[in-house]
């Protein structure tokens, strides 16, 4: 990689140079070797605004949109040249665009800001004079703000448009749907609201297809948060880059930004607050690859770029807040895909809003800006010697995809051939095929398949069929679906009987999770169980808690709390006390707040003491403190007057607030370890006899979990360590821990901001808010920002010191270091040979 200091640009008028504009031209940008990046235009902010949307017209001209203002068209200089650029305003009363597309001889515009009615517009040149002269609203939509209507992309067959919409919106009226219209919140434990869009219920962010006239609409997928853009690969498979809810960092329901394969009828499980579905839920499709914290904007495949084949096939994704363009290398895997994420371009700052490949010159163009911040237009070209001939698609697993697509033809319509065709695939080893089969089943008349489902003997098929039957036969009993029938108690009894026949001991972990989800859906859709049924289910599931994995344990806890098991309080509080990360502890606190039975005063005291001791030192995003307060308040509501009086000392106790940094500093010093000293110590430890639980606990105690995600635990502001054993040997891993500044990843590098008054701020840029840069200066407190006004900045440069604190192992004894490194090198597997 090489680092460039970009300078030199073309202004339409020197009168518009300002300190803010200079910051753009002096951005420090890292690009791969043999690529050339040019800043070809700096946008005069007080005339042309802040650009967020782009497209290319048939003549290779770029059309761009100011987030709050007009549209502009510009002729681009040849890829190997620079020159003066003029942004020609499109002189029509239309703007505030989040999405632009030239197709079918028209410019399509997604208006999402301003006073003009929001929705999908078509702009045309009706007399052939190369000037747009007609604006037509094709579909008015209930969209607005930065979570409203976004990109417009052409379908692979060139016959229709796909519309990408975030979660601050209502699904437009559709003529048809591939998503079964039986959505609900479907959570056994009441959710914790966040204070942001709390009244927005399922379905959330969505993608739909429409014809060129905007007349016929078909819903394709739901359950996203705020996907800004999407793109089809060569094989016609759709992908999007979905946003996280960054306020939720630090709580177990936080979901990082991620690449989603948008299959037919997909539900991705975004719900507000703590209601988000884990991606392993059988009725949620999950992610191709999790990326981490960020702010997704434009995406595009590299098709048409004069780049090496690896990058022609890559999905380029823009991250606005962290100033990055990443290349996601997708690989077919069964009927879906896996992905590897590569940092491709990064800058400080580089608030990328959109990117396009211009097939006329083989370059990638991207804009920076948004929220009235300074905009610029960049051009990326390849200047190396590798071949740039057009690449070909990866045809592996073609049979799997074709099978999935065959099943997807039944989505959205009833067909007498559907049930016999799909039924054998409800237990397919490929999750994508199972998902397609279940969605197809939900579209068929239950009268045709109900009896077959209730008498099925294959465990996996039974689970999938009962999930489908509960979803289509009932209603979300928390958030009612107006068109749903009343719960059918007789059907509920038969569904539960079918699920009860499945032997827990003979199915694997993933099937056990699916079985627990099926029971949950029976209750959210078909109503609470009768008292005899409740007692029977408590007797069945009580002995299964705790389970072999965290996910199984928490889902069992949720079910047993819902069923008001008298035994779960004492058992869950033991698991609660042994949980090593704040996320896992919060999961138990969240579930137990709804439990009304089985408590003793000592257990109650232990529960409430956690809030003022352990939890008081935890940190997270903007919703973190509110979530903990709500959990505590809800739990207090379940106390009797006598219990409240007896627990008054702990309920009135002030939190013992201690930051993660303070907790780390308070640990006793053992030795100033060097990597060389520790290599033989750790290598001896890998031979066996290690303590898994202690290693897992130390992962949290020495603050690893505050920043790093590992398996399902920990933060997301530093690299995910789940696969660290596949990337690092013992010495490399110890070097990275003991001397964190020895090699700093561009993806997680800090910057040094020198202010004009001499003050220095070091940290990671977390967000841009117009003229303000939000900086995280302590990775152990990711929700705490230091605000720096752009006009106060003298310079910005890469930090040479890692944001990771040094000396994290200095409070550990040799056998503790062996356990911690064993936990990491085993990838969190308690059955690994190191723990025998």
Short mmCIF file of C-alpha atoms in Angstrom, two decimals, residues 220-634:
data_model
loop_
_atom_site.label_atom_id
_atom_site.label_comp_id
_atom_site.label_asym_id
_atom_site.label_seq_id
_atom_site.Cartn_x
_atom_site.Cartn_y
_atom_site.Cartn_z
CA UNK A 220 -38.45 -8.49 -2.87
CA UNK A 221 -36.98 -8.40 0.67
CA UNK A 222 -37.51 -6.79 4.08
CA UNK A 223 -35.89 -6.58 7.52
CA UNK A 224 -32.90 -4.39 6.65
CA UNK A 225 -31.90 -1.32 8.64
CA UNK A 226 -30.63 1.35 6.31
CA UNK A 227 -29.11 -0.16 3.19
CA UNK A 228 -28.19 2.76 0.94
CA UNK A 229 -27.35 0.94 -2.28
CA UNK A 230 -27.35 -2.49 -3.91
CA UNK A 231 -25.76 -4.22 -6.91
CA UNK A 232 -26.23 -7.34 -9.01
CA UNK A 233 -23.34 -9.64 -9.80
CA UNK A 234 -22.82 -11.18 -13.24
CA UNK A 235 -25.08 -14.11 -12.35
CA UNK A 236 -27.99 -11.87 -11.42
CA UNK A 237 -27.57 -12.27 -7.65
CA UNK A 238 -28.36 -9.14 -5.63
CA UNK A 239 -26.19 -7.84 -2.76
CA UNK A 240 -26.46 -4.89 -0.41
CA UNK A 241 -24.38 -3.33 2.37
CA UNK A 242 -26.63 -2.86 5.39
CA UNK A 243 -26.05 -0.39 8.21
CA UNK A 244 -25.57 -1.11 11.87
CA UNK A 245 -27.36 0.70 14.68
CA UNK A 246 -24.17 2.29 16.02
CA UNK A 247 -25.94 3.49 19.16
CA UNK A 248 -26.24 -0.17 20.18
CA UNK A 249 -22.50 -0.88 20.38
CA UNK A 250 -21.84 -2.65 23.66
CA UNK A 251 -25.19 -4.43 23.97
CA UNK A 252 -25.85 -7.99 22.74
CA UNK A 253 -28.36 -6.96 20.10
CA UNK A 254 -25.81 -4.81 18.25
CA UNK A 255 -25.40 -5.98 14.64
CA UNK A 256 -22.35 -4.76 12.70
CA UNK A 257 -22.60 -3.43 9.16
CA UNK A 258 -22.75 -6.42 6.87
CA UNK A 259 -23.01 -7.66 3.32
CA UNK A 260 -26.35 -9.33 2.63
CA UNK A 261 -27.21 -11.64 -0.24
CA UNK A 262 -30.69 -10.40 -1.11
CA UNK A 263 -32.42 -13.62 -2.08
CA UNK A 264 -36.06 -13.81 -3.08
CA UNK A 265 -38.44 -13.34 -0.16
CA UNK A 266 -35.65 -12.57 2.29
CA UNK A 267 -36.29 -11.35 5.83
CA UNK A 268 -33.14 -10.04 7.52
CA UNK A 269 -34.57 -9.57 11.00
CA UNK A 270 -33.91 -5.92 11.79
CA UNK A 271 -36.16 -4.76 14.59
CA UNK A 272 -35.81 -1.64 16.73
CA UNK A 273 -34.15 -1.70 20.12
CA UNK A 274 -33.40 -5.10 21.60
CA UNK A 275 -35.88 -6.76 19.26
CA UNK A 276 -33.30 -7.49 16.53
CA UNK A 277 -33.21 -11.13 15.51
CA UNK A 278 -29.95 -13.07 15.71
CA UNK A 279 -28.86 -14.07 12.24
CA UNK A 280 -29.12 -17.76 13.17
CA UNK A 281 -32.93 -17.56 13.49
CA UNK A 282 -34.49 -19.93 10.97
CA UNK A 283 -36.76 -17.17 9.66
CA UNK A 284 -33.92 -14.64 9.23
CA UNK A 285 -31.54 -15.03 6.32
CA UNK A 286 -28.32 -13.74 7.90
CA UNK A 287 -25.24 -12.17 6.33
CA UNK A 288 -22.61 -13.15 3.78
CA UNK A 289 -19.95 -11.42 5.86
CA UNK A 290 -19.98 -9.02 8.81
CA UNK A 291 -17.90 -5.89 8.23
CA UNK A 292 -17.99 -3.97 11.53
CA UNK A 293 -19.00 -0.46 12.62
CA UNK A 294 -19.50 2.04 9.84
CA UNK A 295 -21.95 3.97 7.71
CA UNK A 296 -22.75 2.21 4.40
CA UNK A 297 -23.32 4.36 1.33
CA UNK A 298 -22.65 3.53 -2.34
CA UNK A 299 -21.79 0.07 -3.65
CA UNK A 300 -20.81 -1.22 -7.10
CA UNK A 301 -19.26 -4.27 -8.65
CA UNK A 302 -16.04 -3.58 -10.55
CA UNK A 303 -17.52 -4.70 -13.88
CA UNK A 304 -16.37 -2.42 -16.69
CA UNK A 305 -13.37 -1.10 -14.76
CA UNK A 306 -9.96 -1.51 -16.41
CA UNK A 307 -8.64 -3.21 -13.29
CA UNK A 308 -7.02 -6.61 -12.66
CA UNK A 309 -9.56 -9.44 -12.71
CA UNK A 310 -9.63 -9.73 -8.90
CA UNK A 311 -10.99 -6.21 -8.63
CA UNK A 312 -13.31 -6.41 -11.62
CA UNK A 313 -15.16 -9.15 -9.72
CA UNK A 314 -15.05 -7.36 -6.35
CA UNK A 315 -18.02 -5.64 -4.76
CA UNK A 316 -16.79 -2.16 -3.80
CA UNK A 317 -18.54 -0.76 -0.73
CA UNK A 318 -18.28 2.78 0.64
CA UNK A 319 -18.14 3.59 4.33
CA UNK A 320 -19.01 7.23 4.94
CA UNK A 321 -18.11 7.54 8.62
CA UNK A 322 -14.75 5.77 8.61
CA UNK A 323 -13.67 7.15 5.22
CA UNK A 324 -13.15 3.88 3.36
CA UNK A 325 -13.83 1.99 0.19
CA UNK A 326 -13.56 -1.74 0.77
CA UNK A 327 -13.33 -4.49 -1.84
CA UNK A 328 -15.46 -7.49 -0.90
CA UNK A 329 -14.32 -10.65 -2.65
CA UNK A 330 -17.37 -12.90 -2.89
CA UNK A 331 -17.12 -16.63 -3.49
CA UNK A 332 -20.01 -19.00 -4.30
CA UNK A 333 -20.76 -21.36 -1.44
CA UNK A 334 -23.63 -23.72 -1.97
CA UNK A 335 -26.66 -21.74 -3.10
CA UNK A 336 -25.31 -18.53 -1.55
CA UNK A 337 -21.93 -16.86 -0.99
CA UNK A 338 -19.15 -16.22 1.46
CA UNK A 339 -16.98 -13.10 1.43
CA UNK A 340 -13.59 -11.68 2.34
CA UNK A 341 -13.30 -7.96 3.05
CA UNK A 342 -10.22 -5.98 1.93
CA UNK A 343 -9.52 -2.38 2.82
CA UNK A 344 -9.00 -0.84 -0.61
CA UNK A 345 -8.94 2.94 -0.10
CA UNK A 346 -8.97 4.84 3.19
CA UNK A 347 -8.57 8.50 4.02
CA UNK A 348 -8.60 10.96 6.90
CA UNK A 349 -11.18 12.21 6.27
CA UNK A 350 -12.79 10.64 3.22
CA UNK A 351 -16.57 10.67 3.67
CA UNK A 352 -17.47 8.60 0.59
CA UNK A 353 -21.11 8.99 -0.44
CA UNK A 354 -21.38 7.19 -3.78
CA UNK A 355 -19.24 5.44 -6.37
CA UNK A 356 -19.73 4.34 -9.95
CA UNK A 357 -17.76 2.54 -12.63
CA UNK A 358 -17.64 4.51 -15.87
CA UNK A 359 -17.49 1.89 -18.65
CA UNK A 360 -16.48 4.61 -21.13
CA UNK A 361 -13.05 5.08 -19.57
CA UNK A 362 -12.71 2.10 -17.20
CA UNK A 363 -12.26 4.30 -14.11
CA UNK A 364 -14.10 4.32 -10.79
CA UNK A 365 -15.44 7.70 -9.72
CA UNK A 366 -16.50 8.46 -6.19
CA UNK A 367 -17.78 11.51 -4.35
CA UNK A 368 -17.21 12.63 -0.80
CA UNK A 369 -19.55 14.90 1.13
CA UNK A 370 -22.95 14.54 2.79
CA UNK A 371 -24.62 16.48 5.62
CA UNK A 372 -23.47 19.77 4.09
CA UNK A 373 -19.79 18.79 4.43
CA UNK A 374 -17.30 19.70 1.72
CA UNK A 375 -17.64 17.59 -1.43
CA UNK A 376 -15.06 16.48 -3.91
CA UNK A 377 -14.99 14.16 -6.92
CA UNK A 378 -12.25 11.52 -7.19
CA UNK A 379 -11.16 9.30 -10.06
CA UNK A 380 -9.39 5.96 -9.54
CA UNK A 381 -7.47 4.32 -12.40
CA UNK A 382 -5.15 1.34 -12.66
CA UNK A 383 -1.63 2.10 -13.91
CA UNK A 384 0.06 -1.24 -13.24
CA UNK A 385 1.07 -4.02 -15.62
CA UNK A 386 -1.39 -6.79 -14.77
CA UNK A 387 -3.86 -7.72 -17.53
CA UNK A 388 -7.14 -5.83 -17.41
CA UNK A 389 -9.03 -7.95 -19.92
CA UNK A 390 -12.64 -8.60 -18.97
CA UNK A 391 -12.99 -11.28 -16.32
CA UNK A 392 -15.48 -14.13 -16.27
CA UNK A 393 -17.93 -15.11 -13.57
CA UNK A 394 -17.32 -17.87 -11.06
CA UNK A 395 -19.60 -20.73 -12.10
CA UNK A 396 -19.00 -22.95 -9.07
CA UNK A 397 -22.09 -24.31 -7.27
CA UNK A 398 -24.25 -23.51 -10.27
CA UNK A 399 -26.50 -26.51 -9.56
CA UNK A 400 -27.15 -25.31 -6.01
CA UNK A 401 -28.13 -21.84 -7.16
CA UNK A 402 -30.38 -23.21 -9.88
CA UNK A 403 -32.16 -25.39 -7.33
CA UNK A 404 -32.68 -22.39 -5.04
CA UNK A 405 -34.02 -20.36 -7.97
CA UNK A 406 -36.39 -23.19 -8.93
CA UNK A 407 -37.89 -23.07 -5.44
CA UNK A 408 -38.03 -19.27 -5.55
CA UNK A 409 -40.37 -19.45 -8.56
CA UNK A 410 -43.08 -20.44 -6.11
CA UNK A 411 -42.58 -17.26 -4.07
CA UNK A 412 -45.53 -14.94 -4.40
CA UNK A 413 -47.92 -17.39 -6.01
CA UNK A 414 -49.91 -20.51 -5.26
CA UNK A 415 -49.10 -23.49 -7.44
CA UNK A 416 -50.32 -27.10 -7.09
CA UNK A 417 -46.81 -28.29 -7.98
CA UNK A 418 -45.18 -26.32 -5.18
CA UNK A 419 -45.64 -28.53 -2.10
CA UNK A 420 -44.49 -31.83 -3.65
CA UNK A 421 -41.56 -30.00 -5.27
CA UNK A 422 -40.32 -28.10 -2.23
CA UNK A 423 -41.03 -30.60 0.54
CA UNK A 424 -37.85 -32.73 0.14
CA UNK A 425 -35.73 -29.58 0.44
CA UNK A 426 -37.03 -28.41 3.82
CA UNK A 427 -34.21 -30.42 5.39
CA UNK A 428 -31.54 -29.71 2.77
CA UNK A 429 -28.00 -29.29 4.10
CA UNK A 430 -27.78 -25.90 2.35
CA UNK A 431 -29.38 -23.16 4.46
CA UNK A 432 -30.21 -21.01 1.41
CA UNK A 433 -32.13 -23.88 -0.17
CA UNK A 434 -33.98 -24.61 3.08
CA UNK A 435 -34.88 -20.94 3.37
CA UNK A 436 -36.22 -20.81 -0.20
CA UNK A 437 -38.27 -23.97 0.38
CA UNK A 438 -39.86 -22.68 3.60
CA UNK A 439 -40.74 -19.30 2.05
CA UNK A 440 -42.30 -21.13 -0.91
CA UNK A 441 -44.31 -23.26 1.53
CA UNK A 442 -45.66 -20.16 3.29
CA UNK A 443 -47.10 -18.98 -0.03
CA UNK A 444 -49.19 -22.14 -0.51
CA UNK A 445 -52.66 -22.72 0.91
CA UNK A 446 -52.12 -24.32 4.36
CA UNK A 447 -55.10 -26.57 3.74
CA UNK A 448 -52.98 -28.37 1.14
CA UNK A 449 -50.04 -29.13 3.43
CA UNK A 450 -51.10 -28.76 7.06
CA UNK A 451 -51.71 -32.47 7.69
CA UNK A 452 -48.52 -33.46 5.94
CA UNK A 453 -46.61 -31.03 8.13
CA UNK A 454 -48.21 -32.20 11.37
CA UNK A 455 -47.43 -35.85 10.64
CA UNK A 456 -43.92 -35.39 9.21
CA UNK A 457 -41.33 -37.62 10.91
CA UNK A 458 -38.10 -36.00 9.70
CA UNK A 459 -36.98 -33.64 12.50
CA UNK A 460 -35.57 -30.84 10.36
CA UNK A 461 -38.54 -30.85 7.98
CA UNK A 462 -40.91 -30.83 10.94
CA UNK A 463 -39.22 -27.76 12.45
CA UNK A 464 -39.31 -25.83 9.17
CA UNK A 465 -42.92 -26.80 8.49
CA UNK A 466 -44.05 -25.84 12.01
CA UNK A 467 -42.31 -22.47 11.66
CA UNK A 468 -44.19 -21.91 8.40
CA UNK A 469 -47.49 -23.12 9.84
CA UNK A 470 -47.26 -20.87 12.90
CA UNK A 471 -46.37 -17.84 10.79
CA UNK A 472 -49.19 -18.22 8.27
CA UNK A 473 -51.86 -19.45 10.71
CA UNK A 474 -51.50 -16.96 13.52
CA UNK A 475 -50.78 -13.37 14.29
CA UNK A 476 -48.05 -11.55 16.11
CA UNK A 477 -49.65 -11.41 19.53
CA UNK A 478 -47.51 -8.44 20.55
CA UNK A 479 -47.99 -6.33 17.41
CA UNK A 480 -51.14 -7.59 15.81
CA UNK A 481 -51.52 -8.07 12.09
CA UNK A 482 -54.98 -6.70 11.35
CA UNK A 483 -55.82 -9.26 8.65
CA UNK A 484 -54.75 -12.30 10.69
CA UNK A 485 -57.32 -14.69 12.14
CA UNK A 486 -57.74 -15.27 15.86
CA UNK A 487 -55.34 -17.84 17.38
CA UNK A 488 -56.38 -21.43 16.77
CA UNK A 489 -55.93 -23.24 20.11
CA UNK A 490 -56.55 -26.65 18.61
CA UNK A 491 -53.91 -26.02 15.97
CA UNK A 492 -51.48 -24.78 18.61
CA UNK A 493 -51.85 -28.03 20.52
CA UNK A 494 -51.15 -30.08 17.41
CA UNK A 495 -48.12 -27.95 16.43
CA UNK A 496 -46.69 -28.30 19.94
CA UNK A 497 -47.28 -32.05 19.82
CA UNK A 498 -45.32 -32.25 16.56
CA UNK A 499 -42.45 -30.27 18.05
CA UNK A 500 -42.52 -32.31 21.26
CA UNK A 501 -41.85 -35.48 19.23
CA UNK A 502 -38.44 -34.17 18.12
CA UNK A 503 -35.73 -35.77 20.30
CA UNK A 504 -33.38 -33.08 21.63
CA UNK A 505 -30.48 -35.48 22.05
CA UNK A 506 -30.47 -36.63 18.43
CA UNK A 507 -30.31 -33.21 16.69
CA UNK A 508 -27.37 -30.83 16.31
CA UNK A 509 -26.84 -27.38 17.75
CA UNK A 510 -28.23 -25.46 14.75
CA UNK A 511 -31.35 -27.63 14.68
CA UNK A 512 -31.80 -27.10 18.43
CA UNK A 513 -31.73 -23.35 17.86
CA UNK A 514 -34.31 -23.76 15.09
CA UNK A 515 -36.47 -25.89 17.37
CA UNK A 516 -36.41 -23.24 20.11
CA UNK A 517 -37.31 -20.60 17.53
CA UNK A 518 -40.23 -22.76 16.39
CA UNK A 519 -41.58 -22.96 19.94
CA UNK A 520 -41.20 -19.19 20.26
CA UNK A 521 -43.18 -18.58 17.08
CA UNK A 522 -45.94 -20.88 18.26
CA UNK A 523 -46.41 -18.58 21.25
CA UNK A 524 -45.95 -15.21 19.50
CA UNK A 525 -48.32 -16.27 16.71
CA UNK A 526 -50.78 -18.69 18.29
CA UNK A 527 -50.92 -17.29 21.82
CA UNK A 528 -49.74 -18.21 25.29
CA UNK A 529 -49.89 -21.90 26.25
CA UNK A 530 -52.47 -23.33 28.63
CA UNK A 531 -51.35 -23.97 32.20
CA UNK A 532 -50.91 -27.74 31.75
CA UNK A 533 -48.94 -27.13 28.56
CA UNK A 534 -46.78 -24.52 30.27
CA UNK A 535 -45.92 -26.92 33.08
CA UNK A 536 -45.14 -29.73 30.64
CA UNK A 537 -42.78 -27.53 28.61
CA UNK A 538 -41.05 -26.23 31.73
CA UNK A 539 -40.43 -29.84 32.77
CA UNK A 540 -39.01 -30.60 29.32
CA UNK A 541 -36.67 -27.64 28.94
CA UNK A 542 -35.53 -26.96 32.52
CA UNK A 543 -32.98 -29.81 32.49
CA UNK A 544 -31.47 -28.54 29.24
CA UNK A 545 -30.27 -25.27 30.75
CA UNK A 546 -27.43 -24.32 30.65
CA UNK A 547 -26.50 -25.65 27.22
CA UNK A 548 -23.23 -26.26 25.42
CA UNK A 549 -23.16 -22.89 23.67
CA UNK A 550 -23.97 -19.33 24.62
CA UNK A 551 -26.63 -19.01 21.90
CA UNK A 552 -28.45 -22.14 23.03
CA UNK A 553 -28.25 -21.07 26.66
CA UNK A 554 -29.72 -17.62 26.06
CA UNK A 555 -32.54 -18.94 23.85
CA UNK A 556 -33.37 -21.56 26.47
CA UNK A 557 -33.31 -18.83 29.12
CA UNK A 558 -35.66 -16.66 27.07
CA UNK A 559 -38.08 -19.55 26.60
CA UNK A 560 -37.99 -20.57 30.27
CA UNK A 561 -38.45 -16.97 31.42
CA UNK A 562 -41.44 -16.66 29.07
CA UNK A 563 -42.83 -19.90 30.53
CA UNK A 564 -42.13 -18.55 34.05
CA UNK A 565 -40.06 -21.53 35.14
CA UNK A 566 -39.61 -21.52 38.95
CA UNK A 567 -36.08 -22.94 38.55
CA UNK A 568 -34.63 -20.58 35.95
CA UNK A 569 -33.90 -17.71 38.37
CA UNK A 570 -31.28 -19.62 40.35
CA UNK A 571 -29.83 -21.43 37.31
CA UNK A 572 -29.68 -18.33 35.11
CA UNK A 573 -28.09 -16.26 37.88
CA UNK A 574 -25.26 -18.80 38.03
CA UNK A 575 -24.79 -18.49 34.27
CA UNK A 576 -25.09 -14.71 34.65
CA UNK A 577 -22.29 -14.62 37.22
CA UNK A 578 -20.05 -16.79 35.04
CA UNK A 579 -20.62 -14.83 31.83
CA UNK A 580 -17.31 -13.22 30.90
CA UNK A 581 -18.41 -10.36 28.64
CA UNK A 582 -20.75 -7.45 29.13
CA UNK A 583 -22.85 -8.50 26.14
CA UNK A 584 -23.53 -11.96 27.55
CA UNK A 585 -24.29 -10.58 31.00
CA UNK A 586 -26.70 -8.04 29.53
CA UNK A 587 -28.47 -10.84 27.66
CA UNK A 588 -29.26 -12.54 30.96
CA UNK A 589 -30.21 -9.27 32.66
CA UNK A 590 -32.51 -8.50 29.72
CA UNK A 591 -34.27 -11.86 29.92
CA UNK A 592 -34.52 -12.10 33.71
CA UNK A 593 -36.20 -8.71 34.03
CA UNK A 594 -39.39 -10.40 32.77
CA UNK A 595 -39.25 -13.25 35.29
CA UNK A 596 -41.77 -13.03 38.15
CA UNK A 597 -41.34 -16.38 39.91
CA UNK A 598 -38.59 -18.40 41.55
CA UNK A 599 -36.73 -15.47 43.05
CA UNK A 600 -35.28 -15.38 46.54
CA UNK A 601 -34.15 -12.16 48.19
CA UNK A 602 -30.46 -13.13 47.86
CA UNK A 603 -30.95 -13.79 44.13
CA UNK A 604 -32.80 -10.49 43.72
CA UNK A 605 -30.01 -8.68 45.57
CA UNK A 606 -27.36 -10.34 43.40
CA UNK A 607 -29.27 -9.29 40.28
CA UNK A 608 -29.69 -5.63 41.27
CA UNK A 609 -26.18 -5.34 42.71
CA UNK A 610 -24.80 -6.09 39.24
CA UNK A 611 -26.18 -2.76 37.97
CA UNK A 612 -24.29 -0.67 40.54
CA UNK A 613 -21.03 -2.63 40.56
CA UNK A 614 -20.12 -4.60 37.43
CA UNK A 615 -22.39 -2.91 34.88
CA UNK A 616 -21.46 0.56 36.12
CA UNK A 617 -18.03 0.08 34.56
CA UNK A 618 -19.30 -1.03 31.16
CA UNK A 619 -19.41 1.30 28.17
CA UNK A 620 -21.22 1.40 24.86
CA UNK A 621 -23.02 3.59 22.35
CA UNK A 622 -25.66 6.28 22.83
CA UNK A 623 -28.41 3.84 23.86
CA UNK A 624 -26.26 1.85 26.27
CA UNK A 625 -27.05 3.66 29.54
CA UNK A 626 -30.72 3.97 28.64
CA UNK A 627 -30.96 0.24 27.89
CA UNK A 628 -29.47 -0.71 31.25
CA UNK A 629 -31.75 1.74 33.07
CA UNK A 630 -34.80 0.31 31.29
CA UNK A 631 -33.82 -3.27 32.13
CA UNK A 632 -33.43 -2.30 35.79
CA UNK A 633 -36.69 -0.32 35.89
CA UNK A 634 -38.64 -3.18 34.31
#
